[in-house]
PDB file of C-alpha atoms in Angstrom:
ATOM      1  CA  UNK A 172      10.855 -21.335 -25.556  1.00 93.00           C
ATOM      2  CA  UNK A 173       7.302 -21.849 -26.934  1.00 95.00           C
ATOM      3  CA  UNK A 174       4.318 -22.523 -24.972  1.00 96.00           C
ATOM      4  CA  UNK A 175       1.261 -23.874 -26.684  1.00 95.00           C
ATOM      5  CA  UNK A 176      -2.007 -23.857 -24.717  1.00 96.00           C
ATOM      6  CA  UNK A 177      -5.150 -25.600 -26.175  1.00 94.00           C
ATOM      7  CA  UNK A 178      -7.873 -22.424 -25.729  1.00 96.00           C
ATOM      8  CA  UNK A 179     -11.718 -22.494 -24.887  1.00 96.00           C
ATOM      9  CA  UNK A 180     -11.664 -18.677 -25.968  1.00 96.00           C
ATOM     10  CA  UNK A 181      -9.495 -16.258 -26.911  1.00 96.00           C
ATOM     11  CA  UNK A 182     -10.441 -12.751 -27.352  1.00 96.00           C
ATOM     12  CA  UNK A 183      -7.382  -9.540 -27.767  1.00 94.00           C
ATOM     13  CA  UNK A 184      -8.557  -6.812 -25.808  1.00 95.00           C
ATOM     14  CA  UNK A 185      -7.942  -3.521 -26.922  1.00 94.00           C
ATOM     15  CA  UNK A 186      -5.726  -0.878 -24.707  1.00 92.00           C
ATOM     16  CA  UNK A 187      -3.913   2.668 -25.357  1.00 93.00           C
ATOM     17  CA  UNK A 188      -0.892   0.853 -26.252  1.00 90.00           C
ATOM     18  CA  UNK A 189      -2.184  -0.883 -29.188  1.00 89.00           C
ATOM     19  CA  UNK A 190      -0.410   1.848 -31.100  1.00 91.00           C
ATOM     20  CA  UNK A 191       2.916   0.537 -30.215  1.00 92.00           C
ATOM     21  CA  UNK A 192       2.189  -2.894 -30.499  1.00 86.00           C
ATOM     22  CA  UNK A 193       1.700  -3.895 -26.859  1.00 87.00           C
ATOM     23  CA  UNK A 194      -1.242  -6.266 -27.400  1.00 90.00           C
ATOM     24  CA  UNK A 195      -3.821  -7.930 -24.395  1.00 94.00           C
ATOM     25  CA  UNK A 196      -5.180 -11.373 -24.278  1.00 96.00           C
ATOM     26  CA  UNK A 197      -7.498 -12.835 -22.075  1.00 97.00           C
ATOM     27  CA  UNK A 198      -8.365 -16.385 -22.703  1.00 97.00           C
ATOM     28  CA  UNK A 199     -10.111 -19.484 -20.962  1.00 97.00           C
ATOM     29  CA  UNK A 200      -7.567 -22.548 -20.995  1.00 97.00           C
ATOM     30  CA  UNK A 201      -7.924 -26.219 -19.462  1.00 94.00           C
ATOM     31  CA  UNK A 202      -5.868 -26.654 -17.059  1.00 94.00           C
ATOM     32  CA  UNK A 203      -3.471 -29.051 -18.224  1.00 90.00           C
ATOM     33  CA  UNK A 204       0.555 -29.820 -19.133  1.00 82.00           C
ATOM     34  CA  UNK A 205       1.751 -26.231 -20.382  1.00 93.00           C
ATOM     35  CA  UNK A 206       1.412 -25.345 -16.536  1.00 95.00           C
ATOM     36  CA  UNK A 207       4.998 -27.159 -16.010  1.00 94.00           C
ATOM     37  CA  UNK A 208       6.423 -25.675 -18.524  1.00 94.00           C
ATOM     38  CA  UNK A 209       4.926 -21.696 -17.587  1.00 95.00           C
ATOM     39  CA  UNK A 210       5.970 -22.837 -14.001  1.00 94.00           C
ATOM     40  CA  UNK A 211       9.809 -23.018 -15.123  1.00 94.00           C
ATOM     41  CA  UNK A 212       9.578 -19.272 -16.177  1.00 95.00           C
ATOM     42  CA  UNK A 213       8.248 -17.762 -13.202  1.00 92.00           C
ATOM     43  CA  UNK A 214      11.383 -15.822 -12.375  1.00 92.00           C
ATOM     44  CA  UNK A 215       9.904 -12.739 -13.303  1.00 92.00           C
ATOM     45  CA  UNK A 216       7.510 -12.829 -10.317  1.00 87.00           C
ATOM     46  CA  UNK A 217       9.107 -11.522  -6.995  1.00 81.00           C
ATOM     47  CA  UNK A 218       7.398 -14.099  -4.640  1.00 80.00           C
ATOM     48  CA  UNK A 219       7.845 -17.958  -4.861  1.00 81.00           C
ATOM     49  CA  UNK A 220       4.778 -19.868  -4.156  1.00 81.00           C
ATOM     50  CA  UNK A 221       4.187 -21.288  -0.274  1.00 81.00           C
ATOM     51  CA  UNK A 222       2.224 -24.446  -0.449  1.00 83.00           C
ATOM     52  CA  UNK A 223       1.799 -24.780   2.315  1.00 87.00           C
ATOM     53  CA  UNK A 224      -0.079 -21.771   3.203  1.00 88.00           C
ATOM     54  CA  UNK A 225      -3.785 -21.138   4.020  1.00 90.00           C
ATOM     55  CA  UNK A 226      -4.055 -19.484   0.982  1.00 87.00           C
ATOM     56  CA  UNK A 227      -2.730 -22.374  -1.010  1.00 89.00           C
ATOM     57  CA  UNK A 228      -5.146 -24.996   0.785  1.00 91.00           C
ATOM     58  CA  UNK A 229      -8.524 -23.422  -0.057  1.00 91.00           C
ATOM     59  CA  UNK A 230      -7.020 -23.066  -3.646  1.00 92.00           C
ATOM     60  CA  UNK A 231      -6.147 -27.061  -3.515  1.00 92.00           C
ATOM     61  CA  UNK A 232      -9.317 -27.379  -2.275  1.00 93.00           C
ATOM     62  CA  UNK A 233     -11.445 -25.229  -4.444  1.00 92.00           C
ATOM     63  CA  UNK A 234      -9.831 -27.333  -7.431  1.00 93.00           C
ATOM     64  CA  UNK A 235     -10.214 -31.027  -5.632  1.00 92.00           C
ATOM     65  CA  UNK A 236     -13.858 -29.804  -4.424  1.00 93.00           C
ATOM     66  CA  UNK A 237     -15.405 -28.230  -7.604  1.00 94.00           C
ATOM     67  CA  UNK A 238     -13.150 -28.367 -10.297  1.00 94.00           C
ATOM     68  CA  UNK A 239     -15.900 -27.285 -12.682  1.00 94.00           C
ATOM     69  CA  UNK A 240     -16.242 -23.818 -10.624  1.00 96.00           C
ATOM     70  CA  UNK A 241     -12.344 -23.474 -10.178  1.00 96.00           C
ATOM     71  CA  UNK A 242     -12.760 -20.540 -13.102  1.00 96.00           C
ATOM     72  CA  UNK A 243     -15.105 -18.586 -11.193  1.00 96.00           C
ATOM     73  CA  UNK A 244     -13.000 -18.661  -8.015  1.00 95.00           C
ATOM     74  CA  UNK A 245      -9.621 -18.406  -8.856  1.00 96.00           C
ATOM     75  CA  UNK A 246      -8.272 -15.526 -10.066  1.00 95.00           C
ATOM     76  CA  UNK A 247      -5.941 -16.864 -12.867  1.00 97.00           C
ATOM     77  CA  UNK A 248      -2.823 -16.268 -14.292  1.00 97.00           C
ATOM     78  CA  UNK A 249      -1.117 -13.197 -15.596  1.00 97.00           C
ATOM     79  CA  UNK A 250       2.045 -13.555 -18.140  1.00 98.00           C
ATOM     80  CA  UNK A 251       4.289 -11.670 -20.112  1.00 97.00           C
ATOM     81  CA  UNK A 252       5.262 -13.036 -23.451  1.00 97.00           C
ATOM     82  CA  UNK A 253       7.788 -11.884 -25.838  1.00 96.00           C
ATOM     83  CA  UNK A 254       5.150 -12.824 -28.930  1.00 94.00           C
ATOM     84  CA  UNK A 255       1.591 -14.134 -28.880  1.00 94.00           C
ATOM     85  CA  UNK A 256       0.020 -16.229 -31.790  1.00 93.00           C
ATOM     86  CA  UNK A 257      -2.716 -17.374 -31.553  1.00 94.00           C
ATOM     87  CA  UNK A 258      -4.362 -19.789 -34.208  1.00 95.00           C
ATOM     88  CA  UNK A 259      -7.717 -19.793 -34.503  1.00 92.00           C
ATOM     89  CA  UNK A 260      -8.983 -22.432 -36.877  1.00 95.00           C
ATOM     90  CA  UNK A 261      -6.842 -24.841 -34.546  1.00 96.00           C
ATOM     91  CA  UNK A 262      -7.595 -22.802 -30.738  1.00 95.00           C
ATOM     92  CA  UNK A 263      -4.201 -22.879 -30.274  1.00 95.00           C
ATOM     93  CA  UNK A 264      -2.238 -20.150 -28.372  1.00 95.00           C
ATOM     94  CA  UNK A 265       1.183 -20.255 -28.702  1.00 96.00           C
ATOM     95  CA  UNK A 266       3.297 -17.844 -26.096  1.00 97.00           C
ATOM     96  CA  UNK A 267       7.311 -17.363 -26.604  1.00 97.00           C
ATOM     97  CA  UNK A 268       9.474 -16.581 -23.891  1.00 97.00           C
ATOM     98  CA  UNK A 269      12.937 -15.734 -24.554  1.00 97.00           C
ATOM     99  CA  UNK A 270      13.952 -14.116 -21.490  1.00 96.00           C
ATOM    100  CA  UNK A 271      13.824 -14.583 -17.707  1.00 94.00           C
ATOM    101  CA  UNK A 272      13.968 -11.039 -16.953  1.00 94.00           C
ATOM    102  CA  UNK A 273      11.299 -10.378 -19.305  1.00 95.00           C
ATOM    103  CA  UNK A 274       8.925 -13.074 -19.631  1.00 97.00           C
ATOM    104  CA  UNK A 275       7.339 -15.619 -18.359  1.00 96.00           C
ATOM    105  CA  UNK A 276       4.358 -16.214 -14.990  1.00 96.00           C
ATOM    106  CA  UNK A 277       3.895 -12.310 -13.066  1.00 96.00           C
ATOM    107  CA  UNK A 278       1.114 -13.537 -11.060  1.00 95.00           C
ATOM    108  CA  UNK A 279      -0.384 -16.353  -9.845  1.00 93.00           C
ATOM    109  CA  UNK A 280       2.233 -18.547  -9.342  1.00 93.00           C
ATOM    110  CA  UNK A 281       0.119 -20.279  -6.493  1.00 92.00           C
ATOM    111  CA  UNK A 282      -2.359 -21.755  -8.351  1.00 94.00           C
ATOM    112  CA  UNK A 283      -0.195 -22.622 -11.225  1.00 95.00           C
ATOM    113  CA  UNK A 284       1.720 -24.849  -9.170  1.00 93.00           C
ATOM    114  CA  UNK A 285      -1.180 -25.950  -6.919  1.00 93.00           C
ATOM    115  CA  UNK A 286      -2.634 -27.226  -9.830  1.00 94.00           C
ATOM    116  CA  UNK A 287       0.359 -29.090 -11.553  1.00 94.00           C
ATOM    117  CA  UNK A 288       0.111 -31.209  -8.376  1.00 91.00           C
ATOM    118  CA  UNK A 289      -3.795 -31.502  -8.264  1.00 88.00           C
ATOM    119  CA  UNK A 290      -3.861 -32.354 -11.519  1.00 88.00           C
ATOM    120  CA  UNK A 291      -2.051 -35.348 -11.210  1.00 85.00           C
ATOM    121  CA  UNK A 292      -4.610 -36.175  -8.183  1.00 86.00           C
ATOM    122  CA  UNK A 293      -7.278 -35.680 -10.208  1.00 87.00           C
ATOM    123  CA  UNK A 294      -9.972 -38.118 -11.535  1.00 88.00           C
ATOM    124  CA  UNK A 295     -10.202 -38.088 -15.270  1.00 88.00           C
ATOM    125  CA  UNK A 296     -13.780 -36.999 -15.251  1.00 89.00           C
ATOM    126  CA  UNK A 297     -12.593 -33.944 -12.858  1.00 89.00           C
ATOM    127  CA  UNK A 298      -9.957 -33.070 -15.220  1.00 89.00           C
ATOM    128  CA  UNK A 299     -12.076 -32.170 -18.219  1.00 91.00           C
ATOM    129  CA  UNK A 300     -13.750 -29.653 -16.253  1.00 93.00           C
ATOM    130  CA  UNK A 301     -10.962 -27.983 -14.888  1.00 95.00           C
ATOM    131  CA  UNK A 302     -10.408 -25.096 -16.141  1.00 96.00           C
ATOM    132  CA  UNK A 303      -8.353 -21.499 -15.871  1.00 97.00           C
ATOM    133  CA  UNK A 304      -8.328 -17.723 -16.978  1.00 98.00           C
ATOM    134  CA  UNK A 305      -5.061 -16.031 -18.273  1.00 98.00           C
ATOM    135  CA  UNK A 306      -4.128 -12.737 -19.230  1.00 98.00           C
ATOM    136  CA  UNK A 307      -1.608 -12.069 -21.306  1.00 97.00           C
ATOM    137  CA  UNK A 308       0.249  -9.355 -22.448  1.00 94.00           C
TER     138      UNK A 308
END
């Protein structure tokens, strides 16, 4: 499956494992419809998100509250992709997946599906300014 993610930045880290072609992206997304579709590979993380829990309200509520600061607060999402291309004339990431096991959401599988449902709750205005880090590796 293919994942494409409309970027703010991009920028590939560097790391001891460059040699063998283990590469590390950190990037600055909006938050926006590839959530749904990282959400649906998410097997790869041992917990399944709680909604319901503390936790999960002050993230709903950092998002509804100040969806412009959401970045600053929240500590993102971490994912594991089979290939990472990113296009840069176009600020386009594009993540494949080919493999449950393998790839897919690690972490932060409570704010990715807290915000799938804020989103939708959102005002327009609030959604332009809503915005997530990811790691990638």
């Amino acid at each position: 499956m293919n994942v494409k993610i409309h970027t703010f930045s991009v920028k590939r880290l560097e790391t001891p494992l460059d040699e063998r072609g283990v590469r590390f992206y950190s990037a600055i997304v909006k938050a926006d419809d590839f959530l749904q579709d990282l959400y649906e590979w998410r097997k790869i993380n041992p917990r399944d998100p709680k909604i319901g829990s503390n936790v999960a309200k002050r993230i709903a509520l950092s998002a509804e509250e100040a969806p412009d600061m959401f970045l600053f607060k929240n500590r993102g999402l971490v994912i594991m992709a089979e290939e990472i291309n990113f296009d840069n004339k176009k600020g386009i990431l594009n993540l494949v997946f080919s493999d449950y096991k393998k790839h897919g959401l690690l972490d932060g599988g409570h704010s990715c599906k807290i915000l799938i449902n804020e989103i939708e709750e959102l005002k327009e205005e609030d959604k332009q300014h809503l915005y997530i880090k990811l790691e990638i590796m």
